[in-house]
Amino acid sequence: MLIPAHFEDLPFDPQRPRAPRRQLRLESEGSTASGETARVLIHNISTTGLLIESAVTLAQDERIELALPEVGNTAAHVVWMSESFYGCRFETPLPASALGTLELFSRVISKAAPSESADTLPVRIARLRKEQGLTLEALAALVNVSKPTVWAWEQGKTRPTPERIAALAKLLGVNEDELLSGRDGNALAQALNQARQVVAEAFGVDPARVKVSIEL
């Protein structure tokens, strides 16, 4: 479930003069009614809490309010954070029926999600990690990042930095070009060698004299 949303600042609360009050509003059409730019993505939501990605910096145990259809304003607290990802727990669990309504919002951008069959960088990272027998947590520890960060790479939410790409390629058993492009360098080299051998045998020349040109 992926739901676009945005933060709106709530009026000053004299009971909590130092704590900012924010309300998280869903965007059923992918745009804000008020023109706010504090965009948020709700990645997962359950009856007990939710995982959000936000450029707005939240504090540990910060209280936010969510405007949810069929439920109204619902309070949640930040219980963990990792870079731009925040795990929040509802003060009062949601009714199970509310999740069905929220599912409708996620369908708005479901077509924009990368295809599972497409050979993209996120797909390659996930596939190679599994081939190496590594869990999200294990790969995160080896690359010295958080588990949600690796999860975000594999979901296409963020992209590894060049330094992380180098470390990932080494840990996943491929070179950097293969990780970034999906091209198997070893397979290409073998194919070129075979082509040289075939041409050399046909014309009776040394394979080293055969040059192969590839047009893509």
Coordinates of N, CA and C in Angstrom, one line a residue:
M1 N 0.9 -1.2 0.0 CA 0.0 0.0 0.0 C 0.9 1.2 0.0
L2 N 0.7 2.1 -1.0 CA 1.5 3.3 -1.1 C 0.5 4.5 -1.3
I3 N 0.5 5.4 -0.3 CA -0.5 6.5 -0.3 C 0.2 7.8 -0.2
P4 N 0.0 8.7 -1.2 CA 0.6 10.1 -1.1 C -0.2 10.9 -0.1
A5 N 0.5 11.8 0.6 CA -0.1 12.6 1.7 C 0.8 13.8 1.8
H6 N 0.4 14.7 2.7 CA 1.2 15.9 3.0 C 0.9 16.4 4.4
F7 N 1.9 17.1 5.0 CA 1.7 17.6 6.3 C 1.2 19.0 6.2
E8 N 0.3 19.3 7.1 CA -0.2 20.7 7.3 C 0.0 21.1 8.8
D9 N 0.5 22.3 9.0 CA 0.7 22.7 10.4 C -0.7 23.0 11.0
L10 N -0.9 22.6 12.3 CA -2.1 22.8 13.0 C -2.0 24.1 13.8
P11 N -3.1 24.7 14.2 CA -3.0 26.0 15.0 C -2.2 25.7 16.3
F12 N -1.7 26.8 16.8 CA -0.9 26.8 18.1 C -1.8 26.2 19.2
D13 N -1.1 25.3 19.9 CA -1.8 24.6 21.1 C -1.2 25.1 22.4
P14 N -1.9 25.9 23.2 CA -1.3 26.4 24.4 C -0.9 25.3 25.4
Q15 N -1.5 24.1 25.3 CA -1.2 23.0 26.2 C 0.2 22.4 25.8
R16 N 0.7 22.6 24.6 CA 2.0 22.1 24.1 C 2.7 23.2 23.4
P17 N 3.1 24.3 24.1 CA 3.7 25.4 23.4 C 5.0 25.2 22.6
R18 N 5.7 24.1 23.0 CA 7.0 23.9 22.4 C 6.9 22.8 21.3
A19 N 5.9 22.0 21.3 CA 5.8 20.9 20.3 C 5.0 21.3 19.1
P20 N 5.6 21.2 17.9 CA 4.8 21.5 16.7 C 3.7 20.5 16.5
R21 N 2.6 21.0 16.0 CA 1.4 20.1 15.8 C 1.2 20.0 14.3
R22 N 1.3 18.8 13.8 CA 1.1 18.6 12.3 C 0.0 17.6 12.1
Q23 N -0.7 17.8 11.0 CA -1.7 16.9 10.6 C -1.4 16.3 9.2
L24 N -1.5 15.0 9.1 CA -1.2 14.3 7.9 C -2.4 14.1 7.1
R25 N -2.5 14.7 5.9 CA -3.7 14.5 5.1 C -3.4 13.7 3.9
L26 N -4.3 12.8 3.5 CA -4.1 12.0 2.3 C -4.4 12.8 1.1
E27 N -3.8 12.4 0.0 CA -4.0 13.1 -1.3 C -4.6 12.1 -2.3
S28 N -5.9 12.0 -2.3 CA -6.5 11.1 -3.2 C -6.2 11.3 -4.7
E29 N -5.9 12.6 -5.0 CA -5.6 12.9 -6.4 C -4.2 13.3 -6.6
G30 N -3.3 13.0 -5.6 CA -1.9 13.3 -5.7 C -1.5 14.8 -5.7
S31 N -2.4 15.7 -5.2 CA -2.0 17.1 -5.1 C -2.6 17.6 -3.8
T32 N -2.0 18.7 -3.3 CA -2.5 19.3 -2.1 C -3.5 20.4 -2.4
A33 N -4.5 20.4 -1.6 CA -5.6 21.4 -1.7 C -5.1 22.8 -1.3
S34 N -4.1 22.8 -0.3 CA -3.7 24.1 0.2 C -2.4 24.5 -0.5
G35 N -1.8 23.7 -1.3 CA -0.6 24.1 -2.0 C 0.7 23.9 -1.2
E36 N 0.5 23.1 0.0 CA 1.7 22.8 0.8 C 2.6 21.9 0.0
T37 N 3.9 22.0 0.3 CA 4.9 21.2 -0.4 C 5.6 20.2 0.6
A38 N 5.1 20.0 1.8 CA 5.7 19.1 2.7 C 5.1 17.7 2.4
R39 N 5.6 17.1 1.3 CA 5.0 15.9 0.8 C 5.4 14.7 1.6
V40 N 4.6 13.7 1.8 CA 4.8 12.5 2.5 C 4.3 11.3 1.8
L41 N 5.0 10.2 1.9 CA 4.5 8.9 1.4 C 4.2 7.9 2.5
I42 N 3.0 7.4 2.6 CA 2.7 6.4 3.5 C 3.0 5.0 2.9
H43 N 4.0 4.3 3.3 CA 4.4 3.1 2.7 C 3.6 1.9 3.2
N44 N 3.4 1.8 4.4 CA 2.6 0.7 5.0 C 1.7 1.3 6.1
I45 N 0.6 0.7 6.3 CA -0.3 1.1 7.3 C -1.1 -0.1 7.8
S46 N -1.3 -0.2 9.1 CA -2.0 -1.3 9.7 C -3.0 -0.8 10.8
T47 N -3.6 -1.6 11.5 CA -4.5 -1.1 12.5 C -3.8 -0.5 13.7
T48 N -2.5 -0.8 13.8 CA -1.7 -0.4 15.0 C -0.7 0.8 14.7
G49 N -0.4 0.9 13.4 CA 0.6 2.0 13.1 C 0.9 2.1 11.6
L50 N 1.9 2.9 11.3 CA 2.2 3.1 9.9 C 3.7 3.5 9.7
L51 N 4.2 3.3 8.5 CA 5.5 3.7 8.1 C 5.4 4.8 7.1
I52 N 6.0 5.9 7.3 CA 6.0 7.1 6.4 C 7.4 7.5 6.0
E53 N 7.5 8.1 4.8 CA 8.7 8.7 4.3 C 8.4 10.2 4.2
S54 N 9.3 11.0 4.8 CA 9.0 12.5 4.8 C 10.3 13.3 4.8
A55 N 10.3 14.4 4.1 CA 11.4 15.3 4.1 C 11.3 16.2 5.3
V56 N 10.1 16.2 6.0 CA 9.9 16.9 7.2 C 10.6 16.1 8.4
T57 N 11.4 16.8 9.1 CA 12.1 16.1 10.2 C 11.2 16.0 11.4
L58 N 11.0 14.7 11.9 CA 10.2 14.4 13.0 C 11.1 14.0 14.2
A59 N 10.6 14.2 15.4 CA 11.4 13.8 16.6 C 10.9 12.6 17.2
Q60 N 11.8 11.9 17.9 CA 11.3 10.7 18.6 C 10.2 11.0 19.5
D61 N 9.1 10.2 19.5 CA 7.9 10.3 20.3 C 7.1 11.5 19.9
E62 N 7.4 12.2 18.8 CA 6.6 13.3 18.4 C 5.2 12.8 18.0
R63 N 4.2 13.6 18.4 CA 2.8 13.3 18.2 C 2.3 14.0 16.9
I64 N 1.7 13.2 16.0 CA 1.1 13.8 14.8 C -0.3 13.3 14.7
E65 N -1.1 14.0 14.0 CA -2.5 13.7 13.8 C -2.8 13.4 12.3
L66 N -3.5 12.3 12.1 CA -3.8 11.9 10.7 C -5.3 12.1 10.5
A67 N -5.6 12.7 9.3 CA -7.0 12.8 8.9 C -7.3 11.6 8.0
L68 N -8.0 10.7 8.5 CA -8.3 9.4 7.8 C -9.8 9.3 7.5
P69 N -10.1 8.9 6.2 CA -11.5 8.7 5.9 C -12.2 7.7 6.7
E70 N -13.4 7.9 7.1 CA -14.3 7.1 7.9 C -13.8 7.0 9.4
V71 N -12.7 7.6 9.7 CA -12.1 7.5 11.0 C -12.0 8.9 11.7
G72 N -11.7 9.9 10.8 CA -11.5 11.2 11.4 C -10.0 11.4 11.8
N73 N -9.8 12.3 12.7 CA -8.5 12.6 13.2 C -8.0 11.5 14.2
T74 N -6.8 11.0 13.9 CA -6.3 9.9 14.6 C -4.8 10.2 15.0
A75 N -4.5 10.1 16.3 CA -3.2 10.5 16.8 C -2.2 9.3 16.7
A76 N -1.0 9.6 16.4 CA 0.1 8.6 16.3 C 1.4 9.2 16.9
H77 N 2.3 8.4 17.4 CA 3.6 8.8 17.9 C 4.7 8.2 17.1
V78 N 5.8 8.9 16.9 CA 7.0 8.4 16.2 C 7.7 7.5 17.2
V79 N 7.9 6.2 16.8 CA 8.5 5.3 17.7 C 9.9 4.9 17.3
W80 N 10.2 5.1 16.0 CA 11.6 4.9 15.5 C 11.8 5.7 14.2
M81 N 13.0 6.0 13.9 CA 13.3 6.8 12.7 C 14.6 6.3 12.1
S82 N 14.7 6.4 10.7 CA 15.9 6.0 10.0 C 16.0 6.9 8.8
E83 N 16.9 7.9 8.8 CA 17.0 8.9 7.7 C 15.6 9.5 7.5
S84 N 15.0 9.4 6.3 CA 13.7 10.0 6.1 C 12.5 9.1 6.4
F85 N 12.7 8.0 7.0 CA 11.7 7.0 7.3 C 11.3 7.1 8.8
Y86 N 10.0 7.0 9.0 CA 9.5 7.1 10.4 C 8.5 6.0 10.7
G87 N 8.7 5.3 11.7 CA 7.7 4.3 12.1 C 6.8 4.9 13.2
C88 N 5.5 4.9 13.1 CA 4.6 5.5 14.0 C 3.6 4.5 14.6
R89 N 3.2 4.7 15.8 CA 2.2 3.9 16.4 C 1.0 4.7 16.8
F90 N -0.2 4.2 16.5 CA -1.5 4.9 16.8 C -1.7 4.9 18.3
E91 N -2.2 5.9 18.8 CA -2.6 6.0 20.2 C -3.8 5.0 20.4
T92 N -4.7 4.9 19.5 CA -5.8 4.0 19.5 C -5.8 3.2 18.2
P93 N -5.8 1.9 18.3 CA -5.8 1.1 17.0 C -7.0 1.4 16.1
L94 N -6.7 1.4 14.8 CA -7.8 1.6 13.8 C -8.8 0.5 13.7
P95 N -10.0 0.7 13.4 CA -10.9 -0.4 13.1 C -10.5 -1.1 11.8
A96 N -10.6 -2.4 11.7 CA -10.2 -3.1 10.5 C -10.9 -2.6 9.3
S97 N -12.1 -2.1 9.4 CA -12.8 -1.6 8.2 C -12.2 -0.4 7.6
A98 N -11.4 0.4 8.4 CA -10.8 1.6 7.8 C -9.7 1.2 6.8
L99 N -9.1 0.1 7.0 CA -8.0 -0.3 6.1 C -8.5 -0.5 4.6
G100 N -9.7 -1.0 4.5 CA -10.3 -1.2 3.2 C -10.5 0.1 2.4
T101 N -10.9 1.1 3.1 CA -11.0 2.4 2.5 C -9.7 3.0 2.1
L102 N -8.7 2.8 3.0 CA -7.4 3.3 2.7 C -6.8 2.6 1.5
E103 N -7.1 1.4 1.3 CA -6.6 0.6 0.1 C -7.0 1.3 -1.2
L104 N -8.2 2.0 -1.2 CA -8.6 2.6 -2.4 C -7.6 3.8 -2.8
F105 N -7.1 4.5 -1.8 CA -6.2 5.5 -2.1 C -4.9 5.0 -2.7
S106 N -4.4 3.8 -2.3 CA -3.2 3.3 -2.8 C -3.3 2.9 -4.2
R107 N -4.5 2.7 -4.7 CA -4.6 2.3 -6.2 C -4.4 3.5 -7.1
V108 N -4.4 4.7 -6.6 CA -4.3 5.9 -7.4 C -2.9 5.9 -8.1
I109 N -1.9 5.4 -7.4 CA -0.5 5.5 -8.0 C 0.1 4.1 -8.2
S110 N -0.8 3.1 -8.0 CA -0.3 1.7 -8.1 C 0.4 1.4 -9.5
K111 N -0.2 2.1 -10.6 CA 0.4 1.9 -11.9 C 1.7 2.5 -12.1
A112 N 2.1 3.4 -11.2 CA 3.4 4.1 -11.3 C 4.5 3.3 -10.7
A113 N 4.1 2.2 -9.9 CA 5.1 1.4 -9.2 C 5.9 0.6 -10.3
P114 N 7.3 0.4 -10.1 CA 8.0 -0.3 -11.0 C 7.6 -1.7 -11.2
S115 N 7.6 -2.3 -12.4 CA 7.2 -3.6 -12.6 C 8.1 -4.6 -12.0
E116 N 7.6 -5.7 -11.3 CA 8.5 -6.6 -10.7 C 9.3 -7.4 -11.7
S117 N 8.8 -7.5 -13.0 CA 9.6 -8.2 -14.0 C 10.6 -7.3 -14.6
A118 N 10.6 -6.0 -14.5 CA 11.5 -5.1 -15.1 C 12.9 -5.3 -14.5
D119 N 13.9 -5.3 -15.3 CA 15.3 -5.4 -14.7 C 15.8 -4.1 -14.4
T120 N 15.3 -3.5 -13.3 CA 15.8 -2.2 -12.8 C 16.8 -2.4 -11.7
L121 N 17.5 -1.3 -11.4 CA 18.4 -1.4 -10.3 C 17.8 -1.9 -9.0
P122 N 16.6 -1.4 -8.6 CA 16.0 -1.9 -7.3 C 15.8 -3.4 -7.4
V123 N 15.3 -3.9 -8.6 CA 15.0 -5.3 -8.8 C 16.3 -6.1 -8.7
R124 N 17.4 -5.6 -9.3 CA 18.7 -6.3 -9.3 C 19.2 -6.4 -7.9
I125 N 19.1 -5.3 -7.1 CA 19.6 -5.3 -5.8 C 18.9 -6.4 -5.0
A126 N 17.6 -6.5 -5.1 CA 16.8 -7.4 -4.3 C 17.1 -8.9 -4.8
R127 N 17.2 -9.1 -6.1 CA 17.5 -10.4 -6.6 C 18.9 -10.9 -6.2
L128 N 19.9 -10.0 -6.4 CA 21.2 -10.4 -6.0 C 21.4 -10.7 -4.5
R129 N 20.7 -9.8 -3.7 CA 20.8 -10.1 -2.3 C 20.2 -11.4 -1.9
K130 N 19.1 -11.8 -2.5 CA 18.5 -13.1 -2.2 C 19.4 -14.2 -2.7
E131 N 20.0 -14.0 -3.9 CA 20.9 -15.1 -4.4 C 22.1 -15.3 -3.5
Q132 N 22.5 -14.2 -2.8 CA 23.7 -14.3 -1.9 C 23.2 -14.9 -0.5
G133 N 21.9 -15.1 -0.4 CA 21.4 -15.6 0.9 C 21.4 -14.6 2.0
L134 N 21.3 -13.3 1.7 CA 21.3 -12.2 2.7 C 19.9 -11.7 2.9
T135 N 19.7 -11.4 4.2 CA 18.4 -10.7 4.6 C 18.6 -9.2 4.4
L136 N 17.6 -8.4 4.5 CA 17.7 -7.0 4.4 C 18.6 -6.5 5.5
E137 N 18.4 -7.0 6.7 CA 19.2 -6.6 7.9 C 20.6 -7.0 7.7
A138 N 20.9 -8.2 7.2 CA 22.3 -8.6 7.0 C 23.0 -7.7 6.0
L139 N 22.4 -7.4 4.9 CA 23.0 -6.5 3.9 C 23.2 -5.1 4.4
A140 N 22.2 -4.7 5.1 CA 22.3 -3.3 5.7 C 23.6 -3.2 6.7
A141 N 23.8 -4.3 7.5 CA 24.9 -4.3 8.4 C 26.2 -4.3 7.6
L142 N 26.3 -5.0 6.5 CA 27.5 -5.1 5.7 C 27.9 -3.8 5.0
V143 N 26.8 -3.1 4.6 CA 27.0 -1.8 3.9 C 27.1 -0.6 4.9
N144 N 26.8 -0.9 6.2 CA 26.8 0.1 7.2 C 25.7 1.1 7.0
V145 N 24.5 0.7 6.7 CA 23.3 1.5 6.6 C 22.2 0.8 7.4
S146 N 21.0 1.5 7.5 CA 19.9 0.9 8.2 C 19.1 -0.1 7.3
K147 N 18.4 -0.9 8.0 CA 17.5 -1.9 7.2 C 16.5 -1.1 6.4
P148 N 15.8 -0.1 6.9 CA 14.9 0.6 6.0 C 15.5 1.3 4.8
T149 N 16.8 1.6 4.9 CA 17.5 2.2 3.8 C 17.6 1.2 2.6
V150 N 18.0 -0.1 3.0 CA 18.1 -1.1 2.0 C 16.7 -1.4 1.4
W151 N 15.7 -1.4 2.3 CA 14.4 -1.6 1.8 C 14.0 -0.5 0.8
A152 N 14.4 0.7 1.1 CA 14.0 1.8 0.2 C 14.8 1.7 -1.2
W153 N 16.0 1.2 -1.1 CA 16.7 0.9 -2.4 C 16.0 -0.1 -3.2
E154 N 15.5 -1.2 -2.6 CA 14.9 -2.2 -3.3 C 13.5 -1.9 -3.8
Q155 N 12.9 -0.9 -3.2 CA 11.6 -0.4 -3.6 C 11.6 0.7 -4.6
G156 N 12.9 1.2 -4.9 CA 13.0 2.3 -5.8 C 12.7 3.6 -5.2
K157 N 12.7 3.7 -3.9 CA 12.3 5.0 -3.2 C 13.5 5.9 -3.2
T158 N 14.7 5.4 -3.0 CA 15.9 6.1 -3.0 C 17.0 5.3 -3.8
R159 N 18.1 6.0 -4.1 CA 19.1 5.3 -4.9 C 20.4 5.4 -4.1
P160 N 21.2 4.3 -4.1 CA 22.5 4.2 -3.4 C 23.4 5.3 -3.9
T161 N 24.2 5.8 -3.1 CA 25.3 6.8 -3.5 C 26.3 6.0 -4.3
P162 N 27.2 6.7 -5.1 CA 28.3 6.0 -5.8 C 29.1 5.1 -4.9
E163 N 29.4 5.6 -3.7 CA 30.2 4.9 -2.7 C 29.5 3.6 -2.3
R164 N 28.2 3.7 -2.1 CA 27.4 2.5 -1.7 C 27.3 1.5 -2.8
I165 N 27.2 2.0 -4.1 CA 27.1 1.2 -5.3 C 28.4 0.3 -5.3
A166 N 29.5 0.9 -5.1 CA 30.8 0.1 -5.1 C 30.8 -1.0 -4.1
A167 N 30.4 -0.7 -2.9 CA 30.3 -1.7 -1.8 C 29.3 -2.7 -2.1
L168 N 28.1 -2.3 -2.6 CA 27.0 -3.3 -2.9 C 27.5 -4.3 -4.0
A169 N 28.1 -3.7 -5.0 CA 28.5 -4.6 -6.1 C 29.5 -5.7 -5.6
K170 N 30.4 -5.3 -4.8 CA 31.4 -6.3 -4.2 C 30.7 -7.3 -3.4
L171 N 29.8 -6.9 -2.5 CA 29.1 -7.8 -1.6 C 28.1 -8.7 -2.4
L172 N 27.5 -8.2 -3.5 CA 26.6 -9.0 -4.2 C 27.2 -9.8 -5.3
G173 N 28.5 -9.8 -5.4 CA 29.2 -10.7 -6.4 C 29.2 -10.2 -7.8
V174 N 29.1 -8.9 -8.1 CA 29.1 -8.5 -9.5 C 30.0 -7.2 -9.5
N175 N 30.3 -6.8 -10.7 CA 31.0 -5.5 -10.8 C 30.0 -4.3 -10.9
E176 N 30.5 -3.1 -10.8 CA 29.6 -2.0 -10.7 C 28.8 -1.8 -11.9
D177 N 29.4 -2.0 -13.1 CA 28.6 -1.8 -14.4 C 27.5 -2.9 -14.4
E178 N 27.7 -4.1 -14.0 CA 26.7 -5.1 -14.1 C 25.6 -4.7 -13.1
L179 N 25.9 -4.2 -11.9 CA 24.9 -3.9 -11.0 C 24.0 -2.7 -11.5
L180 N 24.7 -1.7 -12.1 CA 24.0 -0.5 -12.6 C 23.2 -0.8 -13.9
S181 N 23.8 -1.5 -14.8 CA 23.2 -1.7 -16.1 C 22.4 -3.0 -16.3
G182 N 22.8 -4.0 -15.5 CA 22.2 -5.3 -15.7 C 22.9 -6.2 -16.7
R183 N 23.9 -5.7 -17.3 CA 24.7 -6.4 -18.3 C 25.7 -7.3 -17.6
D184 N 25.7 -8.6 -18.0 CA 26.7 -9.6 -17.4 C 28.0 -9.4 -18.2
G185 N 29.0 -8.8 -17.6 CA 30.3 -8.6 -18.2 C 31.0 -9.9 -18.6
N186 N 30.9 -10.9 -17.7 CA 31.5 -12.2 -18.0 C 30.9 -12.9 -19.2
A187 N 29.5 -12.8 -19.3 CA 28.8 -13.4 -20.4 C 29.1 -12.8 -21.7
L188 N 29.2 -11.4 -21.7 CA 29.6 -10.7 -22.9 C 31.0 -11.0 -23.4
A189 N 31.9 -11.1 -22.4 CA 33.3 -11.5 -22.8 C 33.4 -12.9 -23.4
Q190 N 32.6 -13.8 -22.9 CA 32.6 -15.2 -23.4 C 32.0 -15.2 -24.8
A191 N 30.9 -14.4 -25.0 CA 30.2 -14.4 -26.3 C 31.2 -13.8 -27.3
L192 N 31.9 -12.8 -27.0 CA 32.9 -12.2 -27.9 C 34.0 -13.1 -28.3
N193 N 34.5 -13.9 -27.3 CA 35.6 -14.8 -27.6 C 35.1 -15.9 -28.5
Q194 N 33.9 -16.4 -28.3 CA 33.3 -17.4 -29.1 C 33.1 -16.9 -30.6
A195 N 32.7 -15.7 -30.7 CA 32.5 -15.1 -32.0 C 33.9 -15.0 -32.7
R196 N 34.9 -14.6 -32.0 CA 36.2 -14.5 -32.6 C 36.7 -15.9 -33.1
Q197 N 36.5 -16.9 -32.3 CA 36.9 -18.3 -32.6 C 36.2 -18.8 -33.9
V198 N 34.9 -18.5 -34.0 CA 34.1 -19.0 -35.2 C 34.6 -18.3 -36.4
V199 N 34.8 -16.9 -36.4 CA 35.3 -16.2 -37.5 C 36.7 -16.6 -37.9
A200 N 37.6 -16.8 -36.9 CA 39.0 -17.2 -37.1 C 39.1 -18.6 -37.8
E201 N 38.2 -19.5 -37.4 CA 38.2 -20.9 -38.0 C 37.7 -20.8 -39.4
A202 N 36.7 -20.0 -39.7 CA 36.1 -19.9 -41.0 C 37.1 -19.3 -42.0
F203 N 38.0 -18.3 -41.6 CA 38.9 -17.7 -42.5 C 40.4 -18.2 -42.3
G204 N 40.6 -19.1 -41.3 CA 41.9 -19.6 -41.1 C 42.9 -18.6 -40.6
V205 N 42.5 -17.7 -39.7 CA 43.4 -16.7 -39.2 C 43.5 -16.9 -37.7
D206 N 44.4 -16.1 -37.1 CA 44.6 -16.1 -35.6 C 43.4 -15.3 -35.0
P207 N 42.7 -15.9 -34.0 CA 41.6 -15.2 -33.3 C 42.0 -13.8 -32.8
A208 N 43.2 -13.6 -32.5 CA 43.7 -12.3 -32.0 C 43.5 -11.2 -33.0
R209 N 43.5 -11.6 -34.3 CA 43.4 -10.7 -35.4 C 41.9 -10.3 -35.7
V210 N 41.0 -11.0 -35.1 CA 39.6 -10.8 -35.4 C 39.0 -9.7 -34.4
K211 N 38.4 -8.7 -35.0 CA 37.8 -7.6 -34.3 C 36.3 -7.7 -34.4
V212 N 35.6 -7.6 -33.3 CA 34.1 -7.7 -33.3 C 33.5 -6.4 -32.9
S213 N 32.6 -5.9 -33.7 CA 32.0 -4.6 -33.5 C 30.5 -4.9 -33.1
I214 N 30.1 -4.2 -32.1 CA 28.7 -4.4 -31.6 C 27.9 -3.1 -31.7
E215 N 26.8 -3.1 -32.3 CA 25.9 -1.9 -32.5 C 24.7 -2.2 -31.6
L216 N 24.3 -1.3 -30.7 CA 23.2 -1.4 -29.9 C 22.1 -0.4 -30.3

